[in-house]
Coordinates of C-alpha atoms in Angstrom, one line a residue:
X1 CA 0.0 0.0 0.0
X2 CA 1.4 3.4 -1.1
X3 CA 0.5 6.6 0.6
X4 CA 2.1 9.8 1.7
X5 CA 3.8 9.8 5.2
X6 CA 2.4 12.0 7.9
X7 CA 4.5 15.1 8.5
X8 CA 2.1 17.9 9.5
X9 CA -0.1 18.5 12.5
X10 CA -2.8 21.1 13.1
X11 CA -3.5 22.4 16.6
X12 CA -6.8 24.3 16.8
X13 CA -6.1 26.8 19.6
X14 CA -8.5 29.7 18.7
X15 CA -11.2 28.9 21.2
X16 CA -12.3 31.4 23.9
X17 CA -12.0 29.0 26.8
X18 CA -15.2 30.3 28.4
X19 CA -15.6 27.3 30.8
X20 CA -12.4 28.4 32.6
X21 CA -13.2 32.1 33.0
X22 CA -12.0 34.2 34.6
X23 CA -8.6 32.4 34.4
X24 CA -8.8 32.5 30.6
X25 CA -9.7 36.1 30.2
X26 CA -6.1 37.1 29.6
X27 CA -4.5 33.6 29.2
X28 CA -5.2 31.0 26.5
X29 CA -6.8 27.9 27.9
X30 CA -4.2 25.8 26.1
X31 CA -1.6 27.5 28.4
X32 CA -3.2 26.2 31.6
X33 CA -0.5 24.1 33.3
X34 CA -0.7 20.4 34.2
X35 CA 1.8 20.6 37.1
X36 CA 4.5 22.7 35.4
X37 CA 3.9 22.4 31.6
X38 CA 1.0 23.9 29.6
X39 CA -1.5 21.7 27.9
X40 CA -0.3 22.7 24.5
X41 CA 3.2 21.6 25.4
X42 CA 2.1 18.1 26.1
X43 CA 0.2 18.0 22.8
X44 CA 3.3 19.2 20.8
X45 CA 5.5 16.7 22.6
X46 CA 3.1 14.0 21.6
X47 CA 3.2 15.1 18.0
X48 CA 7.1 15.2 18.0
X49 CA 7.2 11.7 19.5
X50 CA 4.9 10.5 16.6
X51 CA 7.4 11.9 14.0
X52 CA 5.5 15.2 13.1
X53 CA 7.9 17.7 11.5
X54 CA 5.7 20.8 11.1
X55 CA 3.3 22.2 13.8
X56 CA 0.5 24.4 12.5
X57 CA -1.3 26.5 15.2
X58 CA -4.7 27.9 14.3
X59 CA -4.9 30.8 16.7
X60 CA -7.3 33.5 17.6
X61 CA -7.3 37.0 19.2
X62 CA -5.4 37.0 22.5
X63 CA -3.4 33.9 21.8
X64 CA 0.1 35.4 21.5
X65 CA 1.2 33.7 24.6
X66 CA 1.3 30.4 22.7
X67 CA 3.6 31.9 20.0
X68 CA 5.8 33.3 22.8
X69 CA 5.9 30.0 24.5
X70 CA 7.4 28.2 21.5
X71 CA 9.8 31.0 20.7
X72 CA 13.3 31.7 22.0
X73 CA 13.2 33.9 25.1
X74 CA 16.6 35.5 25.0
X75 CA 16.3 37.5 28.2
X76 CA 15.2 34.5 30.2
X77 CA 17.8 32.1 28.8
X78 CA 20.6 34.7 29.2
X79 CA 19.6 35.3 32.8
X80 CA 19.4 31.6 33.6
X81 CA 22.7 30.9 31.9
X82 CA 24.5 33.8 33.7
X83 CA 23.2 32.4 37.0
X84 CA 24.4 28.9 36.2
X85 CA 21.0 27.4 35.8
X86 CA 20.3 24.6 33.4
X87 CA 18.2 25.4 30.3
X88 CA 17.1 21.7 30.1
X89 CA 13.7 22.7 31.6
X90 CA 13.0 24.7 28.4
X91 CA 13.6 21.7 26.1
X92 CA 10.7 21.3 23.7
X93 CA 9.6 25.0 24.0
X94 CA 11.9 26.3 21.2
X95 CA 10.4 25.2 17.9
X96 CA 12.6 26.1 14.9
X97 CA 11.0 28.7 12.5
X98 CA 10.7 26.2 9.7
X99 CA 8.9 23.7 11.9
X100 CA 6.1 26.0 13.1
X101 CA 3.4 28.0 11.4
X102 CA 0.6 30.2 12.7
X103 CA -2.7 31.0 11.0
X104 CA -5.5 33.1 12.5
X105 CA -9.1 31.9 12.8
X106 CA -10.9 35.2 12.8
X107 CA -14.3 33.9 14.0
X108 CA -15.0 31.0 16.4
X109 CA -17.1 29.0 13.9
X110 CA -16.3 25.5 15.1
X111 CA -13.6 22.8 14.9
X112 CA -14.2 22.1 11.2
X113 CA -13.7 25.8 10.3
X114 CA -10.5 25.9 12.4
X115 CA -9.1 23.0 10.5
X116 CA -10.1 24.5 7.2
X117 CA -8.2 27.7 8.1
X118 CA -4.9 25.6 7.8
X119 CA -5.7 24.4 4.3
X120 CA -3.0 26.4 2.5
X121 CA -0.2 25.2 4.9
X122 CA -1.4 21.6 4.9
X123 CA -1.5 21.6 1.1
X124 CA -2.0 18.2 -0.6
X125 CA -0.7 16.1 2.4
X126 CA -2.3 14.0 5.1
X127 CA -2.2 15.7 8.4
X128 CA -3.0 15.1 12.1
X129 CA -5.3 17.2 14.3
X130 CA -4.6 17.4 18.0
X131 CA -6.9 19.0 20.5
X132 CA -4.9 20.1 23.6
X133 CA -8.0 19.9 25.8
X134 CA -7.9 16.1 25.4
X135 CA -4.9 15.3 27.6
X136 CA -3.8 11.8 26.7
X137 CA -1.4 9.7 28.8
X138 CA 0.0 6.5 27.3
X139 CA 3.1 4.7 26.3
X140 CA 3.7 5.3 23.5
X141 CA 1.7 8.5 23.1
X142 CA -1.8 8.5 21.5
X143 CA -0.7 9.9 18.2
X144 CA 2.2 7.5 17.9
X145 CA -0.1 4.6 18.4
X146 CA -2.3 6.0 15.6
X147 CA 0.6 6.6 13.3
X148 CA 1.8 3.0 13.7
X149 CA -1.7 1.8 12.7
X150 CA -2.0 4.4 9.9
X151 CA 1.2 3.2 8.3
X152 CA -0.5 -0.1 7.8
X153 CA -4.0 1.1 6.7
X154 CA -3.6 4.5 5.1
X155 CA -6.7 6.6 4.7
X156 CA -8.3 8.4 7.7
X157 CA -8.0 7.5 11.3
X158 CA -9.7 8.8 14.4
X159 CA -9.0 8.1 18.1
X160 CA -11.8 6.1 19.7
X161 CA -12.7 5.6 23.3
X162 CA -15.5 3.7 24.9
X163 CA -17.8 5.9 26.9
X164 CA -20.9 5.3 29.1
X165 CA -24.2 5.0 27.2
X166 CA -25.6 8.0 29.1
X167 CA -22.6 10.1 27.9
X168 CA -22.9 9.4 24.1
X169 CA -24.9 12.6 23.5
X170 CA -21.7 14.6 24.4
X171 CA -19.5 13.2 21.7
X172 CA -19.1 12.4 18.0
X173 CA -20.0 8.6 17.9
X174 CA -18.8 5.9 15.5
X175 CA -21.1 3.6 13.6
X176 CA -18.8 0.5 13.8
X177 CA -18.0 -2.0 11.1
X178 CA -15.5 -4.9 11.3
X179 CA -13.2 -4.9 14.3
X180 CA -9.6 -6.1 14.5
X181 CA -8.1 -5.7 17.9
X182 CA -8.0 -2.0 18.7
X183 CA -8.9 -1.1 15.1
X184 CA -12.6 -0.6 14.2
X185 CA -13.8 0.1 10.7
X186 CA -15.8 3.3 10.7
X187 CA -19.1 2.9 8.8
X188 CA -20.6 6.2 9.9
X189 CA -20.2 9.2 12.3
X190 CA -22.9 11.1 14.1
X191 CA -22.3 14.3 16.1
X192 CA -23.8 14.3 19.6
X193 CA -26.7 11.9 18.9
X194 CA -29.8 12.3 21.1
X195 CA -29.7 9.9 24.1
X196 CA -31.0 6.5 23.2
X197 CA -30.2 6.9 19.5
X198 CA -26.5 6.3 19.5
X199 CA -25.1 3.7 17.1
X200 CA -22.4 2.6 19.6
X201 CA -20.6 3.7 22.7
X202 CA -17.4 4.4 20.7
X203 CA -16.7 8.1 21.0
X204 CA -14.4 10.2 18.8
X205 CA -11.7 11.8 21.0
X206 CA -9.5 14.8 20.0
X207 CA -6.9 13.0 17.8
X208 CA -7.3 12.6 14.0
X209 CA -5.3 11.6 11.0
X210 CA -7.0 12.9 7.9
X211 CA -6.4 13.0 4.2
X212 CA -6.3 16.5 2.5
X213 CA -9.6 15.8 0.7
X214 CA -11.4 16.8 3.9
X215 CA -10.4 20.4 3.2
X216 CA -12.5 20.4 0.0
X217 CA -15.5 19.0 1.9
X218 CA -15.1 21.7 4.6
X219 CA -15.0 24.4 1.8
X220 CA -18.8 24.0 1.4
X221 CA -19.7 22.5 4.8
X222 CA -22.8 23.9 6.3
X223 CA -23.3 24.6 10.0
X224 CA -24.2 21.5 12.1
X225 CA -24.7 20.8 15.8
X226 CA -24.4 23.9 18.0
X227 CA -24.6 26.2 14.9
X228 CA -20.9 25.4 14.2
X229 CA -19.0 23.9 11.2
X230 CA -18.4 20.4 12.6
X231 CA -15.4 18.4 11.6
X232 CA -17.4 15.2 12.3
X233 CA -19.9 16.1 9.6
X234 CA -17.1 16.6 7.0
X235 CA -15.4 13.3 7.9
X236 CA -18.7 11.5 7.6
X237 CA -18.9 12.5 3.9
X238 CA -15.6 10.8 3.2
X239 CA -16.6 7.4 4.6
X240 CA -16.9 4.8 1.8
X241 CA -14.6 6.8 -0.5
X242 CA -11.4 6.1 1.5
X243 CA -10.3 3.7 4.2
X244 CA -11.6 5.0 7.6
X245 CA -10.8 3.5 11.0
X246 CA -11.0 4.2 14.6
X247 CA -8.2 3.2 16.9
X248 CA -9.1 2.6 20.6
X249 CA -6.4 4.4 22.5
X250 CA -4.4 2.3 25.0
X251 CA -4.0 4.8 27.8
X252 CA -5.9 7.3 29.9
X253 CA -7.7 10.4 28.7
X254 CA -8.4 13.4 30.8
X255 CA -11.0 16.0 29.6
X256 CA -9.1 19.2 30.5
X257 CA -11.8 21.3 28.9
X258 CA -13.7 20.4 32.1
X259 CA -12.7 21.7 35.4
X260 CA -13.0 18.4 37.2
X261 CA -11.0 16.6 34.5
X262 CA -8.3 19.3 34.6
X263 CA -7.9 18.9 38.4
X264 CA -7.8 15.1 37.9
X265 CA -5.1 15.4 35.3
X266 CA -3.0 17.6 37.6
X267 CA -3.3 15.1 40.5
X268 CA -2.5 12.1 38.3
X269 CA 0.6 13.7 36.8
X270 CA 1.7 15.0 40.2
X271 CA 1.4 11.5 41.7
X272 CA 3.5 10.1 38.8
X273 CA 6.4 12.5 39.5
X274 CA 9.1 11.3 41.9
X275 CA 10.0 14.9 42.8
X276 CA 6.6 15.9 44.1
X277 CA 4.5 12.8 44.6
X278 CA 5.5 12.2 48.3
X279 CA 4.3 15.7 49.3
X280 CA 1.1 15.4 47.2
X281 CA 0.3 12.0 48.7
X282 CA 0.8 13.3 52.2
X283 CA -1.4 16.2 51.5
X284 CA -4.2 14.1 49.9
X285 CA -4.1 11.9 53.0
X286 CA -5.0 14.9 55.2
X287 CA -8.1 15.7 53.3
X288 CA -11.5 14.8 54.8
X289 CA -13.4 11.9 53.2

């Protein structure tokens, strides 16, 4: 099977982050830290691990902190060096100019529209989409698991996760076909089906590998659920024309677009860190209940 390798990844980071106000009034939600690294840093690290060469950030007004984060900070680095402090802590935050691109989403019109804004940079290549809100913890990382499967199947691939039946109305849901281990053939997709009408409990989570054809579909895509241009609706139109699979992620996903999920992610990561886990465990042991 011959197909183009995956080199590019799109990070839609133009959202307003209203669920985390007032914290996100002046700071992008993607810069909220899980312990000591912002959410977007974890997503970029995951992409690098998967072999991605070019990071494409679809930003919005007030998102300059993301660009600053992945730039060289001469004053900071000079000061740290002059004081004998290691710069290792900044590893991964300095993306080379040729490996990063920024494009502005001028209106918050949905995930599908955000992805479409990157069309000129993506060009005629397959690309990944990573949503930083979905904080994925696994070995190897989620996108690397997907790339390994994609290298065998080609086509389009989405990250799948089993969710409770009563939660299916919160996600894009897969209509499943044949299953082979963690791979499930995607026969259809429905965005946030009404409770009791879901074709399965396999939800689409914020990692995608898509062929460039989806951009042409998004070009004329009408608004869907929530009055937004939905990526799920565009992907659904490609089913049957190209291979389409869902890969069930081997790991843990934290919904960091939700306050409780964000706190859970912080606790989980803190407990996995040798430098701070003893103090955190001791503190948790003092809490009532």
